[in-house]
mmCIF file of C-alpha atoms and ligand atoms in Angstrom:
data_model
loop_
_atom_site.group_PDB
_atom_site.id
_atom_site.type_symbol
_atom_site.label_atom_id
_atom_site.label_comp_id
_atom_site.label_asym_id
_atom_site.label_seq_id
_atom_site.Cartn_x
_atom_site.Cartn_y
_atom_site.Cartn_z
ATOM 1 C CA MET A 61 91.211 -107.962 -66.866
ATOM 2 C CA ILE A 62 89.532 -109.493 -69.899
ATOM 3 C CA TYR A 63 90.871 -112.766 -71.205
ATOM 4 C CA ALA A 64 90.882 -113.116 -74.992
ATOM 5 C CA ASP A 65 93.486 -115.851 -75.444
ATOM 6 C CA TYR A 66 91.382 -119.033 -75.258
ATOM 7 C CA ALA A 67 93.269 -120.608 -78.159
ATOM 8 C CA ALA A 68 96.421 -120.534 -75.993
ATOM 9 C CA ALA A 69 94.694 -121.923 -72.887
ATOM 10 C CA ALA A 70 91.051 -121.911 -71.813
ATOM 11 C CA PRO A 71 90.157 -121.267 -68.153
ATOM 12 C CA ILE A 72 89.481 -124.402 -66.108
ATOM 13 C CA SER A 73 85.748 -124.807 -65.448
ATOM 14 C CA ASP A 74 84.318 -125.014 -61.904
ATOM 15 C CA ARG A 75 82.982 -128.491 -62.584
ATOM 16 C CA VAL A 76 86.370 -129.702 -63.815
ATOM 17 C CA TYR A 77 88.179 -127.995 -60.928
ATOM 18 C CA ASP A 78 85.947 -129.795 -58.398
ATOM 19 C CA VAL A 79 86.715 -133.173 -59.948
ATOM 20 C CA LEU A 80 90.445 -132.349 -60.062
ATOM 21 C CA CYS A 81 90.543 -131.400 -56.362
ATOM 22 C CA ARG A 82 88.300 -134.192 -55.147
ATOM 23 C CA THR A 83 90.151 -136.870 -57.109
ATOM 24 C CA SER A 84 93.567 -135.551 -56.019
ATOM 25 C CA ARG A 85 92.535 -135.904 -52.387
ATOM 26 C CA ASP A 86 90.365 -139.013 -52.408
ATOM 27 C CA THR A 87 91.479 -141.172 -55.311
ATOM 28 C CA PHE A 88 95.152 -141.545 -54.556
ATOM 29 C CA GLY A 89 95.545 -145.273 -55.185
ATOM 30 C CA ASN A 90 97.615 -146.461 -58.122
ATOM 31 C CA PRO A 91 95.170 -147.581 -60.822
ATOM 32 C CA SER A 92 97.447 -150.561 -61.537
ATOM 33 C CA SER A 93 97.025 -151.889 -57.963
ATOM 34 C CA ALA A 94 94.591 -154.784 -57.592
ATOM 35 C CA HIS A 95 93.301 -153.727 -54.137
ATOM 36 C CA SER A 96 90.271 -151.531 -53.431
ATOM 37 C CA PHE A 97 92.149 -148.213 -53.571
ATOM 38 C CA GLY A 98 93.666 -149.209 -56.909
ATOM 39 C CA ARG A 99 90.322 -150.355 -58.269
ATOM 40 C CA THR A 100 88.686 -147.055 -57.273
ATOM 41 C CA ALA A 101 91.402 -145.164 -59.148
ATOM 42 C CA ALA A 102 91.067 -147.484 -62.162
ATOM 43 C CA ALA A 103 87.306 -146.871 -62.176
ATOM 44 C CA ALA A 104 87.919 -143.100 -62.324
ATOM 45 C CA VAL A 105 90.219 -143.628 -65.313
ATOM 46 C CA ASP A 106 87.677 -145.918 -67.025
ATOM 47 C CA ARG A 107 84.963 -143.331 -66.567
ATOM 48 C CA ALA A 108 87.175 -140.593 -68.056
ATOM 49 C CA ARG A 109 88.043 -142.845 -70.988
ATOM 50 C CA GLU A 110 84.338 -143.350 -71.681
ATOM 51 C CA GLN A 111 83.658 -139.601 -71.427
ATOM 52 C CA THR A 112 86.519 -138.911 -73.845
ATOM 53 C CA ALA A 113 85.330 -141.558 -76.290
ATOM 54 C CA ALA A 114 81.810 -140.114 -76.189
ATOM 55 C CA LEU A 115 83.147 -136.689 -77.159
ATOM 56 C CA LEU A 116 85.413 -137.986 -79.936
ATOM 57 C CA GLY A 117 82.939 -140.554 -81.252
ATOM 58 C CA CYS A 118 85.157 -143.612 -80.800
ATOM 59 C CA GLU A 119 85.498 -146.667 -78.557
ATOM 60 C CA PRO A 120 87.005 -146.164 -75.066
ATOM 61 C CA ASP A 121 89.888 -148.516 -75.876
ATOM 62 C CA GLU A 122 90.882 -146.264 -78.779
ATOM 63 C CA VAL A 123 91.772 -143.470 -76.310
ATOM 64 C CA TYR A 124 95.358 -143.193 -74.979
ATOM 65 C CA PHE A 125 95.964 -140.537 -72.337
ATOM 66 C CA THR A 126 99.051 -138.397 -72.901
ATOM 67 C CA SER A 127 100.564 -135.244 -71.417
ATOM 68 C CA GLY A 128 98.937 -133.023 -74.059
ATOM 69 C CA GLY A 129 98.847 -132.008 -77.686
ATOM 70 C CA THR A 130 102.596 -131.872 -78.201
ATOM 71 C CA GLU A 131 103.162 -135.415 -77.001
ATOM 72 C CA SER A 132 100.218 -136.732 -79.015
ATOM 73 C CA ASP A 133 101.461 -134.988 -82.164
ATOM 74 C CA ASN A 134 105.023 -136.223 -81.685
ATOM 75 C CA HIS A 135 103.877 -139.761 -81.223
ATOM 76 C CA ALA A 136 101.546 -139.748 -84.202
ATOM 77 C CA VAL A 137 104.194 -138.258 -86.492
ATOM 78 C CA ARG A 138 106.705 -140.842 -85.320
ATOM 79 C CA PHE A 139 104.680 -143.377 -87.296
ATOM 80 C CA ALA A 140 106.431 -141.900 -90.360
ATOM 81 C CA ALA A 141 109.910 -142.431 -88.874
ATOM 82 C CA GLY A 142 112.353 -143.144 -91.680
ATOM 83 C CA ARG A 143 109.566 -142.845 -94.281
ATOM 84 C CA GLY A 144 107.651 -140.192 -96.193
ATOM 85 C CA LEU A 145 105.334 -137.706 -94.483
ATOM 86 C CA LEU A 146 102.930 -135.314 -96.116
ATOM 87 C CA THR A 147 101.730 -132.419 -93.999
ATOM 88 C CA SER A 148 100.776 -128.787 -94.363
ATOM 89 C CA ALA A 149 102.936 -125.691 -94.049
ATOM 90 C CA ILE A 150 100.547 -124.290 -91.422
ATOM 91 C CA GLU A 151 100.767 -127.068 -88.828
ATOM 92 C CA HIS A 152 101.687 -126.373 -85.235
ATOM 93 C CA PRO A 153 105.435 -126.707 -84.469
ATOM 94 C CA ALA A 154 104.599 -129.901 -82.538
ATOM 95 C CA VAL A 155 103.908 -131.499 -85.931
ATOM 96 C CA LEU A 156 106.423 -129.588 -88.062
ATOM 97 C CA ARG A 157 109.410 -130.070 -85.746
ATOM 98 C CA SER A 158 108.659 -133.741 -85.101
ATOM 99 C CA ALA A 159 108.230 -134.244 -88.854
ATOM 100 C CA GLU A 160 111.750 -132.864 -89.375
ATOM 101 C CA ALA A 161 113.080 -135.029 -86.568
ATOM 102 C CA TYR A 162 111.485 -138.349 -87.529
ATOM 103 C CA ALA A 163 110.454 -138.559 -91.179
ATOM 104 C CA ALA A 164 112.905 -139.381 -93.952
ATOM 105 C CA GLN A 165 111.130 -137.008 -96.362
ATOM 106 C CA VAL A 166 108.742 -134.228 -95.430
ATOM 107 C CA ARG A 167 106.490 -132.771 -98.110
ATOM 108 C CA LEU A 168 104.597 -129.612 -97.233
ATOM 109 C CA VAL A 169 101.327 -128.525 -98.785
ATOM 110 C CA SER A 170 100.844 -124.752 -98.852
ATOM 111 C CA PRO A 171 97.503 -123.223 -97.946
ATOM 112 C CA GLU A 172 95.461 -121.025 -100.240
ATOM 113 C CA ALA A 173 95.153 -117.315 -99.389
ATOM 114 C CA SER A 174 92.047 -118.186 -97.333
ATOM 115 C CA GLY A 175 94.189 -120.292 -94.984
ATOM 116 C CA ALA A 176 92.672 -123.604 -96.111
ATOM 117 C CA VAL A 177 94.895 -126.369 -97.454
ATOM 118 C CA PRO A 178 93.585 -127.633 -100.813
ATOM 119 C CA ALA A 179 92.771 -131.341 -100.638
ATOM 120 C CA GLU A 180 93.438 -131.683 -104.404
ATOM 121 C CA ARG A 181 97.058 -130.721 -103.756
ATOM 122 C CA VAL A 182 97.286 -133.466 -101.121
ATOM 123 C CA ARG A 183 95.974 -135.923 -103.721
ATOM 124 C CA GLU A 184 98.471 -134.704 -106.357
ATOM 125 C CA LEU A 185 101.449 -134.980 -104.003
ATOM 126 C CA LEU A 186 100.403 -138.460 -102.897
ATOM 127 C CA ALA A 187 100.366 -139.537 -106.539
ATOM 128 C CA ILE A 188 103.895 -138.142 -107.062
ATOM 129 C CA HIS A 189 105.239 -139.633 -103.791
ATOM 130 C CA PRO A 190 103.903 -143.163 -103.322
ATOM 131 C CA ASP A 191 106.335 -143.697 -100.400
ATOM 132 C CA THR A 192 104.154 -141.490 -98.145
ATOM 133 C CA ALA A 193 103.406 -143.382 -94.931
ATOM 134 C CA LEU A 194 101.443 -140.677 -93.122
ATOM 135 C CA VAL A 195 99.385 -137.620 -93.973
ATOM 136 C CA SER A 196 99.071 -135.188 -91.078
ATOM 137 C CA LEU A 197 96.544 -132.359 -91.394
ATOM 138 C CA MET A 198 95.217 -130.247 -88.543
ATOM 139 C CA TYR A 199 91.489 -129.844 -87.953
ATOM 140 C CA ALA A 200 91.617 -126.088 -87.358
ATOM 141 C CA ASN A 201 94.546 -123.745 -87.467
ATOM 142 C CA ASN A 202 95.459 -122.223 -84.113
ATOM 143 C CA GLU A 203 96.342 -118.796 -85.539
ATOM 144 C CA THR A 204 93.544 -118.214 -88.042
ATOM 145 C CA GLY A 205 90.900 -120.689 -86.843
ATOM 146 C CA VAL A 206 90.446 -121.886 -90.431
ATOM 147 C CA ILE A 207 88.964 -125.398 -90.593
ATOM 148 C CA GLN A 208 90.801 -127.784 -92.905
ATOM 149 C CA PRO A 209 89.412 -130.398 -95.342
ATOM 150 C CA VAL A 210 90.489 -133.364 -93.224
ATOM 151 C CA ARG A 211 87.908 -135.812 -94.589
ATOM 152 C CA ASP A 212 88.918 -135.209 -98.224
ATOM 153 C CA ALA A 213 92.614 -135.459 -97.378
ATOM 154 C CA ALA A 214 91.943 -138.650 -95.391
ATOM 155 C CA ASP A 215 90.121 -140.256 -98.319
ATOM 156 C CA ALA A 216 93.015 -139.384 -100.630
ATOM 157 C CA ALA A 217 95.566 -140.712 -98.114
ATOM 158 C CA HIS A 218 93.758 -143.984 -97.586
ATOM 159 C CA ALA A 219 93.370 -144.479 -101.330
ATOM 160 C CA ALA A 220 97.164 -144.081 -101.550
ATOM 161 C CA GLY A 221 97.781 -146.543 -98.697
ATOM 162 C CA ALA A 222 98.886 -143.947 -96.115
ATOM 163 C CA LEU A 223 97.599 -143.458 -92.563
ATOM 164 C CA VAL A 224 96.050 -140.168 -91.479
ATOM 165 C CA HIS A 225 96.781 -138.059 -88.414
ATOM 166 C CA CYS A 226 94.750 -135.053 -87.425
ATOM 167 C CA ASP A 227 95.938 -132.474 -84.889
ATOM 168 C CA ALA A 228 92.504 -131.558 -83.530
ATOM 169 C CA VAL A 229 93.823 -129.598 -80.547
ATOM 170 C CA GLN A 230 91.851 -126.464 -81.505
ATOM 171 C CA GLY A 231 88.725 -128.362 -82.507
ATOM 172 C CA VAL A 232 87.995 -130.809 -79.692
ATOM 173 C CA GLY A 233 85.531 -129.392 -77.181
ATOM 174 C CA HIS A 234 83.721 -127.514 -79.944
ATOM 175 C CA VAL A 235 81.171 -128.788 -82.428
ATOM 176 C CA MET A 236 83.241 -130.859 -84.822
ATOM 177 C CA PRO A 237 82.851 -134.161 -86.691
ATOM 178 C CA THR A 238 83.612 -137.422 -84.902
ATOM 179 C CA VAL A 239 86.875 -139.215 -85.554
ATOM 180 C CA ARG A 240 84.955 -141.659 -87.779
ATOM 181 C CA GLU A 241 83.425 -138.811 -89.801
ATOM 182 C CA LEU A 242 86.861 -137.211 -90.188
ATOM 183 C CA GLY A 243 88.187 -140.571 -91.359
ATOM 184 C CA CYS A 244 91.454 -140.299 -89.426
ATOM 185 C CA ASP A 245 93.519 -143.079 -87.875
ATOM 186 C CA LEU A 246 95.181 -140.900 -85.235
ATOM 187 C CA LEU A 247 93.901 -137.695 -83.627
ATOM 188 C CA SER A 248 95.556 -135.402 -81.072
ATOM 189 C CA VAL A 249 93.723 -133.736 -78.189
ATOM 190 C CA SER A 250 94.877 -131.242 -75.546
ATOM 191 C CA GLY A 251 92.913 -130.713 -72.316
ATOM 192 C CA HIS A 252 93.837 -127.116 -71.580
ATOM 193 C CA LYS A 253 92.224 -125.904 -74.802
ATOM 194 C CA PHE A 254 88.768 -126.896 -73.566
ATOM 195 C CA HIS A 255 88.682 -126.102 -69.836
ATOM 196 C CA ALA A 256 90.665 -129.071 -68.471
ATOM 197 C CA PRO A 257 94.015 -128.606 -66.685
ATOM 198 C CA LYS A 258 97.356 -128.382 -68.470
ATOM 199 C CA GLY A 259 99.529 -131.466 -68.774
ATOM 200 C CA ILE A 260 96.800 -133.839 -69.916
ATOM 201 C CA GLY A 261 95.641 -134.805 -73.385
ATOM 202 C CA ALA A 262 94.914 -137.826 -75.496
ATOM 203 C CA LEU A 263 95.786 -139.577 -78.694
ATOM 204 C CA TYR A 264 93.009 -141.443 -80.484
ATOM 205 C CA ILE A 265 94.337 -144.504 -82.272
ATOM 206 C CA ARG A 266 91.883 -146.359 -84.515
ATOM 207 C CA LYS A 267 91.664 -149.923 -83.259
ATOM 208 C CA GLU A 268 92.539 -151.477 -86.609
ATOM 209 C CA VAL A 269 95.900 -149.658 -86.774
ATOM 210 C CA THR A 270 96.998 -150.095 -83.131
ATOM 211 C CA ARG A 271 99.338 -152.961 -83.969
ATOM 212 C CA LYS A 272 101.227 -150.681 -86.398
ATOM 213 C CA ILE A 273 101.964 -148.119 -83.666
ATOM 214 C CA ALA A 274 105.113 -148.542 -81.579
ATOM 215 C CA PRO A 275 104.939 -147.852 -77.824
ATOM 216 C CA PHE A 276 105.383 -144.190 -76.839
ATOM 217 C CA HIS A 277 107.843 -145.418 -74.255
ATOM 218 C CA TYR A 278 108.487 -148.603 -72.338
ATOM 219 C CA GLY A 279 107.847 -149.600 -68.748
ATOM 220 C CA GLY A 280 105.027 -151.114 -66.757
ATOM 221 C CA GLY A 281 102.730 -151.584 -69.744
ATOM 222 C CA GLN A 282 99.992 -149.064 -68.881
ATOM 223 C CA GLU A 283 97.653 -147.849 -71.619
ATOM 224 C CA ARG A 284 97.549 -151.303 -73.206
ATOM 225 C CA GLY A 285 101.318 -151.397 -73.436
ATOM 226 C CA LEU A 286 101.590 -148.281 -75.610
ATOM 227 C CA ARG A 287 102.269 -145.632 -72.982
ATOM 228 C CA SER A 288 103.854 -146.918 -69.823
ATOM 229 C CA GLY A 289 103.914 -144.830 -66.668
ATOM 230 C CA THR A 290 101.589 -144.459 -63.672
ATOM 231 C CA LEU A 291 98.457 -142.719 -64.841
ATOM 232 C CA PRO A 292 97.843 -139.186 -63.466
ATOM 233 C CA VAL A 293 94.381 -140.076 -62.162
ATOM 234 C CA PRO A 294 93.262 -136.559 -61.061
ATOM 235 C CA LEU A 295 94.288 -135.031 -64.385
ATOM 236 C CA ILE A 296 92.597 -137.826 -66.320
ATOM 237 C CA ALA A 297 89.391 -137.567 -64.269
ATOM 238 C CA ALA A 298 89.363 -133.784 -64.789
ATOM 239 C CA PHE A 299 89.973 -134.253 -68.517
ATOM 240 C CA GLY A 300 87.047 -136.698 -68.707
ATOM 241 C CA GLU A 301 84.805 -134.236 -66.916
ATOM 242 C CA ALA A 302 85.816 -131.487 -69.364
ATOM 243 C CA CYS A 303 84.878 -133.830 -72.231
ATOM 244 C CA ALA A 304 81.461 -134.526 -70.684
ATOM 245 C CA GLU A 305 80.844 -130.846 -70.029
ATOM 246 C CA ALA A 306 81.889 -129.927 -73.576
ATOM 247 C CA LEU A 307 79.549 -132.530 -75.029
ATOM 248 C CA GLU A 308 76.643 -131.004 -73.096
ATOM 249 C CA ARG A 309 77.474 -127.368 -73.763
ATOM 250 C CA ARG A 310 79.392 -127.098 -77.015
ATOM 251 C CA ALA A 311 76.514 -126.394 -79.404
ATOM 252 C CA ASP A 312 75.154 -123.523 -77.289
ATOM 253 C CA ASP A 313 78.603 -122.226 -76.381
ATOM 254 C CA ASP A 314 79.757 -122.225 -80.000
ATOM 255 C CA ARG A 315 76.634 -120.432 -81.217
ATOM 256 C CA ARG A 316 76.970 -117.690 -78.604
ATOM 257 C CA VAL A 317 80.741 -117.297 -78.990
ATOM 258 C CA CYS A 318 80.466 -117.147 -82.780
ATOM 259 C CA ALA A 319 78.010 -114.241 -82.545
ATOM 260 C CA LEU A 320 80.351 -112.375 -80.165
ATOM 261 C CA ARG A 321 83.336 -113.029 -82.419
ATOM 262 C CA ASP A 322 81.434 -111.742 -85.457
ATOM 263 C CA ARG A 323 80.450 -108.627 -83.545
ATOM 264 C CA ILE A 324 84.081 -107.920 -82.587
ATOM 265 C CA ALA A 325 85.192 -108.561 -86.178
ATOM 266 C CA ALA A 326 82.583 -106.177 -87.596
ATOM 267 C CA GLU A 327 83.524 -103.447 -85.120
ATOM 268 C CA LEU A 328 87.260 -103.783 -85.727
ATOM 269 C CA LEU A 329 86.979 -103.961 -89.498
ATOM 270 C CA GLU A 330 85.528 -100.448 -89.419
ATOM 271 C CA ILE A 331 89.063 -99.288 -88.566
ATOM 272 C CA PRO A 332 90.756 -98.056 -91.770
ATOM 273 C CA ASP A 333 93.456 -100.312 -93.251
ATOM 274 C CA SER A 334 92.417 -103.351 -91.275
ATOM 275 C CA VAL A 335 91.999 -106.830 -92.693
ATOM 276 C CA ARG A 336 90.685 -110.119 -91.382
ATOM 277 C CA ILE A 337 93.104 -112.970 -91.947
ATOM 278 C CA GLY A 338 91.615 -116.352 -92.816
ATOM 279 C CA GLY A 339 88.356 -117.031 -94.600
ATOM 280 C CA GLY A 340 85.790 -119.737 -95.182
ATOM 281 C CA GLU A 341 84.768 -121.969 -92.308
ATOM 282 C CA THR A 342 86.503 -120.978 -89.069
ATOM 283 C CA MET A 343 86.419 -121.938 -85.388
ATOM 284 C CA PRO A 344 83.778 -119.909 -83.544
ATOM 285 C CA GLY A 345 86.077 -118.098 -81.098
ATOM 286 C CA ILE A 346 89.156 -117.251 -83.171
ATOM 287 C CA LEU A 347 89.666 -113.941 -84.944
ATOM 288 C CA ASN A 348 92.934 -113.004 -86.627
ATOM 289 C CA ILE A 349 92.972 -109.394 -87.686
ATOM 290 C CA ALA A 350 95.729 -107.043 -88.820
ATOM 291 C CA PHE A 351 96.070 -103.272 -88.824
ATOM 292 C CA ALA A 352 98.543 -101.778 -91.314
ATOM 293 C CA GLY A 353 100.990 -99.347 -89.758
ATOM 294 C CA THR A 354 101.090 -101.130 -86.396
ATOM 295 C CA TYR A 355 103.172 -103.917 -84.931
ATOM 296 C CA GLY A 356 101.242 -106.893 -83.509
ATOM 297 C CA GLU A 357 103.546 -107.397 -80.534
ATOM 298 C CA ASN A 358 103.201 -103.724 -79.638
ATOM 299 C CA LEU A 359 99.387 -103.861 -79.910
ATOM 300 C CA MET A 360 99.316 -106.911 -77.680
ATOM 301 C CA LEU A 361 101.358 -105.133 -74.986
ATOM 302 C CA LEU A 362 99.263 -101.944 -75.232
ATOM 303 C CA CYS A 363 96.037 -103.968 -74.898
ATOM 304 C CA ASP A 364 97.484 -105.810 -71.898
ATOM 305 C CA LEU A 365 98.211 -102.479 -70.191
ATOM 306 C CA ARG A 366 94.563 -101.572 -70.778
ATOM 307 C CA GLY A 367 93.253 -104.838 -69.349
ATOM 308 C CA VAL A 368 92.690 -106.981 -72.440
ATOM 309 C CA CYS A 369 94.861 -110.091 -72.903
ATOM 310 C CA LEU A 370 95.140 -111.309 -76.466
ATOM 311 C CA SER A 371 98.004 -112.614 -78.546
ATOM 312 C CA THR A 372 99.968 -112.272 -81.732
ATOM 313 C CA GLY A 373 99.721 -115.519 -83.680
ATOM 314 C CA SER A 374 100.163 -118.457 -81.341
ATOM 315 C CA ALA A 375 101.415 -118.363 -77.758
ATOM 316 C CA CYS A 376 104.461 -120.303 -78.920
ATOM 317 C CA HIS A 377 105.545 -117.156 -80.729
ATOM 318 C CA ALA A 378 105.471 -115.012 -77.601
ATOM 319 C CA GLY A 379 108.737 -113.123 -77.323
ATOM 320 C CA ASP A 380 109.735 -114.282 -80.807
ATOM 321 C CA ASP A 381 109.264 -111.541 -83.362
ATOM 322 C CA THR A 382 109.817 -113.604 -86.518
ATOM 323 C CA PRO A 383 106.598 -113.391 -88.556
ATOM 324 C CA SER A 384 104.155 -116.239 -88.227
ATOM 325 C CA HIS A 385 104.934 -119.207 -90.519
ATOM 326 C CA VAL A 386 101.183 -119.652 -90.965
ATOM 327 C CA LEU A 387 100.531 -116.132 -92.235
ATOM 328 C CA ALA A 388 103.691 -116.225 -94.353
ATOM 329 C CA ALA A 389 102.554 -119.493 -95.991
ATOM 330 C CA MET A 390 99.175 -117.900 -96.747
ATOM 331 C CA GLY A 391 100.969 -115.113 -98.606
ATOM 332 C CA VAL A 392 99.704 -112.367 -96.290
ATOM 333 C CA PRO A 393 101.162 -109.041 -97.546
ATOM 334 C CA GLU A 394 104.090 -107.549 -95.640
ATOM 335 C CA GLU A 395 102.110 -104.701 -93.991
ATOM 336 C CA PHE A 396 99.737 -107.210 -92.399
ATOM 337 C CA LEU A 397 102.239 -109.962 -91.686
ATOM 338 C CA THR A 398 103.728 -108.206 -88.671
ATOM 339 C CA SER A 399 100.645 -106.233 -87.656
ATOM 340 C CA SER A 400 98.266 -109.071 -86.854
ATOM 341 C CA ILE A 401 96.746 -109.991 -83.522
ATOM 342 C CA ARG A 402 94.754 -113.060 -82.538
ATOM 343 C CA ILE A 403 91.668 -112.490 -80.426
ATOM 344 C CA SER A 404 90.360 -115.798 -79.130
ATOM 345 C CA ILE A 405 87.278 -115.860 -76.952
ATOM 346 C CA GLY A 406 85.210 -118.655 -75.460
ATOM 347 C CA ARG A 407 82.692 -119.993 -72.980
ATOM 348 C CA TYR A 408 83.072 -117.284 -70.325
ATOM 349 C CA THR A 409 83.342 -114.257 -72.630
ATOM 350 C CA THR A 410 80.378 -111.904 -72.131
ATOM 351 C CA GLU A 411 78.735 -109.272 -74.369
ATOM 352 C CA GLU A 412 80.309 -106.640 -72.155
ATOM 353 C CA ASP A 413 83.754 -108.234 -72.613
ATOM 354 C CA ALA A 414 83.250 -108.222 -76.387
ATOM 355 C CA GLY A 415 82.479 -104.500 -76.290
ATOM 356 C CA ARG A 416 85.552 -103.808 -74.152
ATOM 357 C CA ILE A 417 87.763 -105.881 -76.462
ATOM 358 C CA SER A 418 86.683 -103.900 -79.551
ATOM 359 C CA GLU A 419 86.989 -100.581 -77.774
ATOM 360 C CA THR A 420 90.428 -101.368 -76.351
ATOM 361 C CA VAL A 421 91.853 -102.676 -79.628
ATOM 362 C CA ARG A 422 90.463 -99.621 -81.464
ATOM 363 C CA ASP A 423 92.127 -97.257 -78.935
ATOM 364 C CA CYS A 424 95.411 -99.138 -79.095
ATOM 365 C CA VAL A 425 95.507 -99.127 -82.900
ATOM 366 C CA ARG A 426 94.957 -95.353 -82.824
ATOM 367 C CA LEU A 427 97.725 -94.965 -80.245
ATOM 368 C CA ALA A 428 100.117 -97.274 -82.112
ATOM 369 C CA ARG A 429 99.593 -95.403 -85.349
ATOM 370 C CA GLY A 430 100.375 -92.141 -83.524
HETATM 371 N N1 PLP B 552 98.551 -128.268 -81.852
HETATM 372 C C1 PLP B 552 97.864 -127.118 -81.918
HETATM 373 C C2 PLP B 552 97.051 -126.818 -83.134
HETATM 374 C C3 PLP B 552 97.921 -126.205 -80.862
HETATM 375 O O1 PLP B 552 97.236 -125.059 -80.937
HETATM 376 C C4 PLP B 552 98.720 -126.517 -79.729
HETATM 377 C C5 PLP B 552 98.865 -125.551 -78.633
HETATM 378 O O2 PLP B 552 98.747 -124.364 -78.809
HETATM 379 C C6 PLP B 552 99.400 -127.759 -79.705
HETATM 380 C C7 PLP B 552 99.294 -128.601 -80.784
HETATM 381 C C8 PLP B 552 100.228 -128.156 -78.523
HETATM 382 O O3 PLP B 552 99.383 -128.597 -77.472
HETATM 383 P P1 PLP B 552 99.896 -128.637 -75.950
HETATM 384 O O4 PLP B 552 100.002 -127.214 -75.507
HETATM 385 O O5 PLP B 552 98.829 -129.392 -75.214
HETATM 386 O O6 PLP B 552 101.184 -129.358 -75.934
#
């Protein structure tokens, strides 16, 4: 079987798996305990916090461990509770649904046909709506891979007195700007997108704004009082190791994966009536491509039967055949809206896998078109 769904979940790395197993067995003390076992566990957490900070380009005490991207997004968006929130129409549901739940007013910026959200539009809307408390813009879209103008939006937001959140779940682990370069106040991270286990992530909170952020929940005061609850030391240690490994490997991995992705794209675009969805700067491993006269869900199932696992849009849409809100917002024409698949490859994808992916998708498109 060939795995081409890295944007849904990336395989855990051997190095991360070793840390996860070793820490689960040996580092069982509660990091809040003052005795030796507790201090050993606390040291593992401190180390992971430093590894995370090194990857994000922030201070260790600006890192708050969470259960993953969804929790981080929910918490960041909650800053706009009862106030105005400006976000894009192509955000992940973790941002869009929490925006609906918490904010008093939600203003959505539509993307251009390329899949990029225009920063000028963010600036215009901020001028019309001075009550905006938070601007939330993702780093890279999970369905198209298109990288968003976070820095420009952040400058506009700060000039208007709003804070900035960035859902960087698809970006972290790859070559991307630091949190300082992005200019954001809050940034969401998810471990399982870059070879750490599921159920662990982080929220970066810029030190200067910490006092404005309410606790995630209340209890024993862990995570400097913002996120109470006994820390999952093995998951945190594994997450830290994934950050360290990504920092070492990401430039080489991205370069190699980008070349494989471009090869697959070129081979598949030779198929008549195919189109690549999303343009401009994109994440190295994500390819969204549509084939008129097919149905994405059907292609995905046919490819699975032939040993290639890919997806239609995001994994959150699995089993849900309403067209992707991202593609719809981009104005993708009807014949491509329901016929798109997302191929997402990564660190362990080989040349041979790339060849098999192209070949299998080509065969399945032919079959689906009858
Ligand atoms: N944000 C984006 C852009 C994502 O792609 C995902 C997951 O697919 C999430 C948030 C949710 O992250 P998690 O699965 O860690 O809750």
